[in-house]
Amino acid sequence: MPVAVKNKPLRVTDLAWEFLRPVLEPGDIAVDATAGTGQDTLFLRQCVGENGRVFAFDIQTVALQQTKILLGSSRSVDNVTLVCDSHEFIIPRLAEAGVGGQAVKAVMFNLGYFPGGDPAIITKVETTIKALNSTLRLLSSGGMVTICLYPGHPGGFEEAQAVIAWCEMLEAPFVAHHFQTLNRKSPPTLIIIQRTR
Ligand SMILES: C[S@@+](CC[C@H](N)C(=O)[O-])C[C@H]1O[C@@H](n2cnc3c(N)ncnc32)[C@H](O)[C@@H]1O
């Protein structure tokens, strides 16, 4: 969906795509750290093209099954590796596929729970922060991390606060930005981290 649709509130998930679009080029490597329904994985695959690579992580097989179906229906399944594991293991899991150093152009985190699934299975502060620390080690110059935060569900506020505090401590070459709706209760918000060199 385009980022601005007449008479509809902006959505942080659409905003994340708009920030990533000019950053990603054909042939790039990108990671969806929380595959869920696969919408972000499909978006990343479309941006990096048939010569790029996408890794999609989720701890729930049902999420990866749904992602696989979505990719298949869009004929975008090539060059996408589905990883049924926690995103905190992003470094070893990418290393197994021969990806290391600062080779990754973009990593998307869409935190919280699987839409339509068990709301008790959520991303958690400890593993999210571990994954974010590892992500920065893999990010290439000019790369970007997007993080959609959902403070409105149980556990979501604490996670959002921890991620914001972690971002506030980042030093160069990383720059962190926070985008949020001002007049809604506990709205989802978006963090963008750029690696500037
Ligand atoms: C809000 S959903 C992601 C939405 C998704 N990006 C999409 O396009 O539909 C969050 C997902 O994170 C997954 N998740 C929770 N903890 C995780 C972890 N430690 N590592 C990877 N995925 C995790 C959940 O299973 C859930 O599917």
Short mmCIF file of C-alpha atoms and ligand atoms in Angstrom, two decimals:
data_model
loop_
_atom_site.label_atom_id
_atom_site.label_comp_id
_atom_site.label_asym_id
_atom_site.label_seq_id
_atom_site.Cartn_x
_atom_site.Cartn_y
_atom_site.Cartn_z
CA MET A 1 0.00 0.00 0.00
CA PRO A 2 1.32 3.53 -0.69
CA VAL A 3 2.41 5.32 2.46
CA ALA A 4 -0.27 8.02 2.24
CA VAL A 5 -3.83 6.99 1.38
CA LYS A 6 -6.59 9.59 1.41
CA ASN A 7 -8.74 9.39 4.58
CA LYS A 8 -6.60 6.62 6.16
CA PRO A 9 -4.15 7.12 9.04
CA LEU A 10 -0.51 6.50 8.13
CA ARG A 11 0.76 3.07 9.23
CA VAL A 12 4.25 2.55 10.60
CA THR A 13 4.58 -0.68 8.60
CA ASP A 14 4.05 1.24 5.34
CA LEU A 15 6.39 3.98 6.53
CA ALA A 16 9.13 1.40 7.13
CA TRP A 17 8.85 0.26 3.50
CA GLU A 18 9.10 3.84 2.25
CA PHE A 19 12.34 4.39 4.17
CA LEU A 20 13.82 1.12 2.91
CA ARG A 21 12.84 1.45 -0.75
CA PRO A 22 15.56 3.96 -1.74
CA VAL A 23 18.18 2.13 0.36
CA LEU A 24 17.76 -1.37 -1.11
CA GLU A 25 19.23 -2.19 -4.51
CA PRO A 26 19.08 -5.29 -6.70
CA GLY A 27 21.62 -7.85 -5.47
CA ASP A 28 21.56 -6.70 -1.83
CA ILE A 29 21.24 -8.98 1.21
CA ALA A 30 18.32 -8.21 3.55
CA VAL A 31 16.86 -9.83 6.67
CA ASP A 32 13.32 -10.00 7.98
CA ALA A 33 13.94 -10.65 11.68
CA THR A 34 10.24 -11.37 12.39
CA ALA A 35 8.65 -13.00 9.34
CA GLY A 36 5.08 -13.35 10.67
CA THR A 37 2.71 -13.42 7.71
CA GLY A 38 5.58 -12.78 5.27
CA GLN A 39 4.53 -9.36 4.00
CA ASP A 40 7.87 -7.78 4.90
CA THR A 41 9.81 -10.76 3.54
CA LEU A 42 8.01 -10.44 0.21
CA PHE A 43 8.69 -6.70 0.14
CA LEU A 44 12.41 -7.27 0.78
CA ARG A 45 12.56 -9.96 -1.90
CA GLN A 46 10.96 -7.61 -4.41
CA CYS A 47 13.50 -4.88 -3.57
CA VAL A 48 16.64 -7.05 -3.83
CA GLY A 49 15.47 -8.93 -6.94
CA GLU A 50 16.53 -12.31 -8.23
CA ASN A 51 20.24 -11.66 -7.62
CA GLY A 52 19.74 -10.62 -4.02
CA ARG A 53 19.21 -12.72 -0.91
CA VAL A 54 16.67 -12.52 1.88
CA PHE A 55 16.74 -14.34 5.22
CA ALA A 56 13.47 -14.51 7.15
CA PHE A 57 13.48 -15.52 10.82
CA ASP A 58 10.58 -16.63 12.99
CA ILE A 59 10.29 -18.93 15.99
CA GLN A 60 6.88 -20.24 14.84
CA THR A 61 6.62 -22.75 12.00
CA VAL A 62 3.10 -21.50 11.25
CA ALA A 63 4.55 -18.07 10.45
CA LEU A 64 7.18 -19.48 8.12
CA GLN A 65 4.57 -21.69 6.42
CA GLN A 66 2.44 -18.62 5.77
CA THR A 67 5.48 -16.71 4.52
CA LYS A 68 6.34 -19.57 2.16
CA ILE A 69 2.81 -19.61 0.74
CA LEU A 70 2.85 -15.84 0.20
CA LEU A 71 6.24 -15.99 -1.53
CA GLY A 72 5.13 -18.90 -3.68
CA SER A 73 1.96 -17.16 -4.80
CA SER A 74 4.05 -14.17 -5.85
CA ARG A 75 6.73 -16.36 -7.49
CA SER A 76 9.31 -14.72 -5.24
CA VAL A 77 10.43 -17.81 -3.39
CA ASP A 78 13.91 -17.97 -4.98
CA ASN A 79 16.80 -16.60 -2.94
CA VAL A 80 14.75 -16.49 0.26
CA THR A 81 15.99 -18.57 3.18
CA LEU A 82 13.40 -19.25 5.88
CA VAL A 83 15.04 -19.72 9.27
CA CYS A 84 12.99 -21.28 12.07
CA ASP A 85 15.01 -19.84 14.92
CA SER A 86 15.20 -16.81 17.18
CA HIS A 87 16.63 -13.69 15.60
CA GLU A 88 19.20 -13.46 18.39
CA PHE A 89 21.10 -16.12 16.38
CA ILE A 90 21.25 -13.98 13.26
CA ILE A 91 25.07 -14.01 13.11
CA PRO A 92 25.63 -17.80 13.27
CA ARG A 93 22.63 -18.56 11.05
CA LEU A 94 23.79 -16.17 8.32
CA ALA A 95 27.37 -17.43 8.69
CA GLU A 96 26.10 -20.95 7.88
CA ALA A 97 24.88 -19.49 4.59
CA GLY A 98 28.24 -17.82 3.94
CA VAL A 99 27.12 -14.33 4.93
CA GLY A 100 29.32 -12.47 7.39
CA GLY A 101 31.16 -9.20 7.93
CA GLN A 102 29.17 -6.09 7.12
CA ALA A 103 27.29 -7.55 4.19
CA VAL A 104 23.67 -6.88 5.11
CA LYS A 105 21.94 -3.79 3.71
CA ALA A 106 18.68 -3.91 5.66
CA VAL A 107 17.10 -5.66 8.63
CA MET A 108 13.42 -5.34 9.51
CA PHE A 109 12.03 -5.95 13.00
CA ASN A 110 8.24 -5.94 13.33
CA LEU A 111 7.92 -6.79 17.01
CA GLY A 112 5.03 -8.26 18.96
CA TYR A 113 2.96 -11.33 18.09
CA PHE A 114 1.91 -13.22 14.98
CA PRO A 115 -1.25 -11.55 13.62
CA GLY A 116 -4.15 -13.95 14.23
CA GLY A 117 -1.91 -16.28 16.24
CA ASP A 118 -1.23 -16.83 19.93
CA PRO A 119 -0.80 -13.35 21.48
CA ALA A 120 1.24 -14.94 24.29
CA ILE A 121 4.08 -15.75 21.87
CA ILE A 122 5.73 -12.37 21.60
CA THR A 123 9.12 -10.88 20.98
CA LYS A 124 10.93 -10.33 24.27
CA VAL A 125 13.27 -7.62 25.57
CA GLU A 126 16.31 -9.82 26.13
CA THR A 127 16.30 -11.59 22.78
CA THR A 128 15.29 -8.45 20.86
CA ILE A 129 18.21 -6.46 22.29
CA LYS A 130 20.62 -9.33 21.61
CA ALA A 131 19.35 -9.50 18.03
CA LEU A 132 19.69 -5.75 17.57
CA ASN A 133 23.29 -5.77 18.85
CA SER A 134 24.15 -8.57 16.41
CA THR A 135 22.31 -6.83 13.59
CA LEU A 136 24.48 -3.72 13.87
CA ARG A 137 27.58 -5.89 13.46
CA LEU A 138 26.25 -7.22 10.15
CA LEU A 139 25.02 -3.91 8.72
CA SER A 140 26.84 -2.44 5.72
CA SER A 141 27.73 1.21 5.23
CA GLY A 142 24.56 2.96 4.06
CA GLY A 143 22.47 0.19 5.59
CA MET A 144 19.25 0.55 7.56
CA VAL A 145 17.37 -1.18 10.38
CA THR A 146 13.63 -0.64 10.81
CA ILE A 147 11.86 -1.50 14.07
CA CYS A 148 8.07 -1.35 14.45
CA LEU A 149 7.18 -1.19 18.15
CA TYR A 150 3.78 -2.11 19.59
CA PRO A 151 3.49 -0.76 23.14
CA GLY A 152 -0.24 -1.52 23.36
CA HIS A 153 -0.11 -5.27 24.12
CA PRO A 154 1.03 -6.92 27.38
CA GLY A 155 4.83 -6.84 27.42
CA GLY A 156 4.95 -4.48 24.46
CA PHE A 157 5.39 -1.29 26.46
CA GLU A 158 8.39 -2.66 28.36
CA GLU A 159 9.94 -3.92 25.13
CA ALA A 160 9.40 -0.57 23.39
CA GLN A 161 10.98 1.30 26.31
CA ALA A 162 14.01 -1.02 26.30
CA VAL A 163 14.50 -0.66 22.54
CA ILE A 164 14.21 3.13 22.71
CA ALA A 165 16.74 3.27 25.59
CA TRP A 166 19.11 1.02 23.62
CA CYS A 167 18.80 3.28 20.56
CA GLU A 168 19.50 6.39 22.61
CA MET A 169 22.89 4.94 23.54
CA LEU A 170 24.01 4.26 19.98
CA GLU A 171 27.11 6.03 18.77
CA ALA A 172 28.45 6.96 15.32
CA PRO A 173 28.28 5.67 12.62
CA PHE A 174 24.71 4.85 13.68
CA VAL A 175 21.90 7.41 13.76
CA ALA A 176 18.53 6.46 15.30
CA HIS A 177 15.20 8.19 14.59
CA HIS A 178 11.79 7.66 16.19
CA PHE A 179 8.46 8.32 14.43
CA GLN A 180 5.15 8.26 16.27
CA THR A 181 1.53 9.37 16.13
CA LEU A 182 0.86 11.97 18.81
CA ASN A 183 -2.89 11.86 19.43
CA ARG A 184 -3.65 8.13 19.76
CA LYS A 185 -3.34 5.93 22.87
CA SER A 186 -0.32 3.57 22.76
CA PRO A 187 0.11 3.78 18.96
CA PRO A 188 2.61 1.59 17.13
CA THR A 189 5.80 3.58 16.52
CA LEU A 190 8.70 3.25 14.11
CA ILE A 191 12.44 3.43 14.74
CA ILE A 192 14.85 3.81 11.84
CA ILE A 193 18.57 3.22 12.38
CA GLN A 194 20.96 4.33 9.65
CA ARG A 195 24.60 3.33 9.32
CA THR A 196 26.13 6.44 7.83
CA ARG A 197 29.60 5.10 6.91
C1 LIG B 1 4.21 -8.67 14.40
S1 LIG B 1 4.69 -10.26 13.83
C2 LIG B 1 5.64 -9.88 12.38
C3 LIG B 1 4.82 -9.40 11.20
C4 LIG B 1 5.49 -9.63 9.89
N1 LIG B 1 6.68 -8.87 9.70
C5 LIG B 1 4.54 -9.51 8.71
O1 LIG B 1 4.91 -8.93 7.67
O2 LIG B 1 3.43 -10.02 8.84
C6 LIG B 1 5.96 -10.73 14.98
C7 LIG B 1 6.55 -12.09 14.72
O3 LIG B 1 7.73 -12.23 15.50
C8 LIG B 1 7.87 -13.60 15.79
N2 LIG B 1 8.86 -13.76 16.88
C9 LIG B 1 8.65 -13.70 18.22
N3 LIG B 1 9.81 -13.87 18.86
C10 LIG B 1 10.78 -14.05 17.92
C11 LIG B 1 12.17 -14.30 17.96
N4 LIG B 1 12.83 -14.36 19.13
N5 LIG B 1 12.84 -14.46 16.79
C12 LIG B 1 12.18 -14.38 15.61
N6 LIG B 1 10.85 -14.15 15.50
C13 LIG B 1 10.16 -13.98 16.64
C14 LIG B 1 6.47 -14.04 16.13
O4 LIG B 1 6.33 -15.44 16.03
C15 LIG B 1 5.64 -13.26 15.09
O5 LIG B 1 5.36 -14.05 13.97
#
